[in-house]
PDB file of C-alpha atoms in Angstrom:
ATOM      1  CA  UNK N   1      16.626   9.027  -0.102  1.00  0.00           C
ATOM      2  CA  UNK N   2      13.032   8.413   0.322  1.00  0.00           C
ATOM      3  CA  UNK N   3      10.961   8.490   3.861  1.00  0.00           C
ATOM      4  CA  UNK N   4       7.488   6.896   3.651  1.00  0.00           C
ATOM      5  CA  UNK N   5       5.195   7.169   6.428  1.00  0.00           C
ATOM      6  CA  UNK N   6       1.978   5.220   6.318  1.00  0.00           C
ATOM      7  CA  UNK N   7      -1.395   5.950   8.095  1.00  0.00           C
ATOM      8  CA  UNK N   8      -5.187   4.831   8.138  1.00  0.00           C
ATOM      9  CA  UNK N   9      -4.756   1.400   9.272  1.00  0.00           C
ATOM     10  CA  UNK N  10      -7.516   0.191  11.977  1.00  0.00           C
ATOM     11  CA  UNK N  11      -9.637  -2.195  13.264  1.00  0.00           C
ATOM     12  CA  UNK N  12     -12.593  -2.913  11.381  1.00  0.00           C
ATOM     13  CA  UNK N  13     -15.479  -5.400  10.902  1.00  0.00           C
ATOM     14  CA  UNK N  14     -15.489  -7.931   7.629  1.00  0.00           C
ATOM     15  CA  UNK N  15     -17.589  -5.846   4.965  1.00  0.00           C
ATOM     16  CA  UNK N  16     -16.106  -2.984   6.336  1.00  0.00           C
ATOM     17  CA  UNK N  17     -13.666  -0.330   4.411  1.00  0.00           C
ATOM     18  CA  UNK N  18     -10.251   1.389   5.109  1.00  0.00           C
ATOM     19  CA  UNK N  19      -8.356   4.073   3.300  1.00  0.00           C
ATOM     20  CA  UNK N  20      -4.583   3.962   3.834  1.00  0.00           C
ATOM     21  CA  UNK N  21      -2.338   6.616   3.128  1.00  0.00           C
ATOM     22  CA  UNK N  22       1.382   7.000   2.323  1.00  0.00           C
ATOM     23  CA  UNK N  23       2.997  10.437   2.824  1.00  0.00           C
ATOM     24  CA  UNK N  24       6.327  10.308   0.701  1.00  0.00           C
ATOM     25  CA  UNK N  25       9.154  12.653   1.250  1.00  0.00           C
ATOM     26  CA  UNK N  26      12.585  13.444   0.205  1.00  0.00           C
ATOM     27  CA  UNK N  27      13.954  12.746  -3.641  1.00  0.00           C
ATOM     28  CA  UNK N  28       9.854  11.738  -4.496  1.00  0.00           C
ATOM     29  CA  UNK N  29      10.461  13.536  -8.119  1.00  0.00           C
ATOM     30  CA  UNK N  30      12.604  10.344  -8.760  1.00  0.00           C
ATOM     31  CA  UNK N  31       9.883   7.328  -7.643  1.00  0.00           C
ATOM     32  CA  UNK N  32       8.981   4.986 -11.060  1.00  0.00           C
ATOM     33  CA  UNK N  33       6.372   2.841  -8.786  1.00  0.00           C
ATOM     34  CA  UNK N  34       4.921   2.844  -5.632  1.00  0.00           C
ATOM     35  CA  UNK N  35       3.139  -0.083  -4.574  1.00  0.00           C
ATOM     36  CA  UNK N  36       1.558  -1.454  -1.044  1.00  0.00           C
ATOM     37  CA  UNK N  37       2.721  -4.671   0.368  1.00  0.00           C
ATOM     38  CA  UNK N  38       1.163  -6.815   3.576  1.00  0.00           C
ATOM     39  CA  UNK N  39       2.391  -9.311   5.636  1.00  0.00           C
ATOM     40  CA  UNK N  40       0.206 -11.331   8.062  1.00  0.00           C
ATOM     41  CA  UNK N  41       1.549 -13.204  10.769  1.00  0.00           C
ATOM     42  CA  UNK N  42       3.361 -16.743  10.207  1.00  0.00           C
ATOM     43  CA  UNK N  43       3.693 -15.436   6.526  1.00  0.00           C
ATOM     44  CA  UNK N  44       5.713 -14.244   3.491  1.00  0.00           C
ATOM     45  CA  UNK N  45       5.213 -10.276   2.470  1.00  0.00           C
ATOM     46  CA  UNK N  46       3.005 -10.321  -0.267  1.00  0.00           C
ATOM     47  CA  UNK N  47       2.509  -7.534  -3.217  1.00  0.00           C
ATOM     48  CA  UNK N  48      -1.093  -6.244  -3.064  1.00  0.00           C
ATOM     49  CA  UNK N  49      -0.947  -3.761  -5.494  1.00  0.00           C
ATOM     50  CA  UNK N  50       1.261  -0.920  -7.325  1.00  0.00           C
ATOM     51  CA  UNK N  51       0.904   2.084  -9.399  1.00  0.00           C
ATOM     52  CA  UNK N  52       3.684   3.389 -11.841  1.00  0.00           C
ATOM     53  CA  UNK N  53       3.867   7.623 -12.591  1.00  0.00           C
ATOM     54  CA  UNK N  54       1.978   6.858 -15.426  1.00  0.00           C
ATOM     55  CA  UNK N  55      -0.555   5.545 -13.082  1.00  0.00           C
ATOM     56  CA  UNK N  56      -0.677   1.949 -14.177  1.00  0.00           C
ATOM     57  CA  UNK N  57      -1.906  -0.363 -11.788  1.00  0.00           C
ATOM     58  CA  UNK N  58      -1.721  -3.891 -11.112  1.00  0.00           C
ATOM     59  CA  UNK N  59      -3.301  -5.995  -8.302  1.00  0.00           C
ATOM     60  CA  UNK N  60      -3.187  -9.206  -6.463  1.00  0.00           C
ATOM     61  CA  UNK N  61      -5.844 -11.917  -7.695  1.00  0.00           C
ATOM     62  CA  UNK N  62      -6.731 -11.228  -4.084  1.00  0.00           C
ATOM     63  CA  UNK N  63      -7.980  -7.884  -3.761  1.00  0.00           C
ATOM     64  CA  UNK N  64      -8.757  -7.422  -7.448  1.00  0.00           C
ATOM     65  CA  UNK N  65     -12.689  -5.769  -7.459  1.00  0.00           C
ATOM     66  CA  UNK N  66     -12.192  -4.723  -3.407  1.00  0.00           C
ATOM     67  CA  UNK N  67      -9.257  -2.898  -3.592  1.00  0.00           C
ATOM     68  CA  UNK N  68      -8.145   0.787  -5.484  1.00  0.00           C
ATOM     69  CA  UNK N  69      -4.491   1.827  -5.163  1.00  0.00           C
ATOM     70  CA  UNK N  70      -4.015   5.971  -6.412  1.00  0.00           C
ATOM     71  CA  UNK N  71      -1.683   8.773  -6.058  1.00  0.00           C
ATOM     72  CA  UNK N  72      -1.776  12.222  -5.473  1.00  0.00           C
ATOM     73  CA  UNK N  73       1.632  13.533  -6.649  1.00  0.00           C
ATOM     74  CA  UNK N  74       0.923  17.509  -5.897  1.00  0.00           C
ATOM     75  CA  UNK N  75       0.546  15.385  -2.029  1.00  0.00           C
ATOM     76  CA  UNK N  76       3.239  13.276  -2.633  1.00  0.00           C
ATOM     77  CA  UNK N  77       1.010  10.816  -1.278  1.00  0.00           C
ATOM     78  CA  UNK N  78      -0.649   7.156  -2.158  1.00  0.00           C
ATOM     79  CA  UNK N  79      -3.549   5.541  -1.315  1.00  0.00           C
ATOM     80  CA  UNK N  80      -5.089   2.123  -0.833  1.00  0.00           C
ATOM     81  CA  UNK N  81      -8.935   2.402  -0.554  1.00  0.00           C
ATOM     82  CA  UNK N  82      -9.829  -1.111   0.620  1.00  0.00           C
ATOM     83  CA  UNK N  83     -13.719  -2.168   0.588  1.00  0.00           C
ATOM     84  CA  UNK N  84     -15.095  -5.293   1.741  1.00  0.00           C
ATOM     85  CA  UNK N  85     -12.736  -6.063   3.919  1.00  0.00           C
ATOM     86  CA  UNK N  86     -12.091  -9.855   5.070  1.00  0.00           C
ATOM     87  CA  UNK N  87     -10.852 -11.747   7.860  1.00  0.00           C
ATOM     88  CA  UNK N  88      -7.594 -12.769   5.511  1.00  0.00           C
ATOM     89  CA  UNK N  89      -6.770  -9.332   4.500  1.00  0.00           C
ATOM     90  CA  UNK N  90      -5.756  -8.975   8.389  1.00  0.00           C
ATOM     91  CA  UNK N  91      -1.650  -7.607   8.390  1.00  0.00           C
ATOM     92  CA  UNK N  92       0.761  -5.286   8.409  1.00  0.00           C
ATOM     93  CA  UNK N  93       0.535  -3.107   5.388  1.00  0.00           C
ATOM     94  CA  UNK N  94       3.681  -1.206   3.936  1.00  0.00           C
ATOM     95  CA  UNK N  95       3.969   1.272   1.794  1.00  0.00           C
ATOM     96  CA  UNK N  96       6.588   0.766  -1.044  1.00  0.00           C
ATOM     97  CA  UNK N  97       8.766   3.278  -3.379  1.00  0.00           C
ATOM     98  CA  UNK N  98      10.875   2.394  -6.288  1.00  0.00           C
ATOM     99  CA  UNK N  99      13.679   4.523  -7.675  1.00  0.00           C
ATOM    100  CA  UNK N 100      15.417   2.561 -10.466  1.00  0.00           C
ATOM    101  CA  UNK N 101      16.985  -0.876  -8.457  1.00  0.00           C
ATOM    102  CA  UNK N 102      16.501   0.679  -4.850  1.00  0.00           C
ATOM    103  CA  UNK N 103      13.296  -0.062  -2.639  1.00  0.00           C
ATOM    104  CA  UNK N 104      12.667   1.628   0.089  1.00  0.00           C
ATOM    105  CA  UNK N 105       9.872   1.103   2.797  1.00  0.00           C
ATOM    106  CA  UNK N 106       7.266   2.533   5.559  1.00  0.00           C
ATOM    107  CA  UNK N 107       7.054   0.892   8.941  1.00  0.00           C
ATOM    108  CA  UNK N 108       3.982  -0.376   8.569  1.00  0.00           C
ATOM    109  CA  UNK N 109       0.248  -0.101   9.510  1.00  0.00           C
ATOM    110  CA  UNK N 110      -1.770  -2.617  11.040  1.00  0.00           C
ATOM    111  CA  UNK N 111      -5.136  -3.489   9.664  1.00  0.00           C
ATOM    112  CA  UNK N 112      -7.445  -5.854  11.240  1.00  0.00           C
ATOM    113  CA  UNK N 113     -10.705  -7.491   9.803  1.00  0.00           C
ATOM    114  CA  UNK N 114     -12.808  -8.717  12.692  1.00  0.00           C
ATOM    115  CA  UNK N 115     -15.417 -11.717  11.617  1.00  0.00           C
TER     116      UNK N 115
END
């Protein structure tokens, strides 16, 4: 089992920046990927970007150049530095961790990009 508990989330003006965190705990010496996900009102959840324990990344065309996933595995922790922040990146983020087939998720933090 896996608890993930995000943070950082915020209102903030469009050119602005965020950093979000995720705090994992419990079997975290068994994650493969941990990723961040977002979901805006009216909309499907959407990948926005993961990292593997080899710390290979891959991004949404969206947030590719604005965005910087990274981990801290001594913290058990992973991050999301967003910069130049727009009105559409406006959701609910969650935090995501993979252990083989099983996903498990964070409750979410709220980030909103005022124009």
């Amino acid at each position: 089992q896996v608890r993930l508990v995000e943070s950082g989330g915020g209102l903030v003006q469009a050119g602005g920046s965020l950093r979000l965190s995720c705090l994992a705990s419990g079997s975290t010496f068994n994650i493969n990927v941990m990723g961040w996900y977002r979901q805006a009102p009216g909309k499907q959840r959407e990948l926005v970007a993961w990292i593997s324990s080899g710390e290979s990344t891959n991004y949404a065309n969206s947030v590719k150049g604005r965005f910087t996933i990274s981990r801290d595995n001594a913290k058990n922790t992973v991050y999301l530095q967003m910069n130049s922040l727009k009105p559409e990146d406006t959701a609910v983020y969650y935090c995501n961790a993979m252990i083989r087939a099983t996903s498990y998720w964070g409750q979410g933090t709220q980030v909103t990009v005022s124009s």
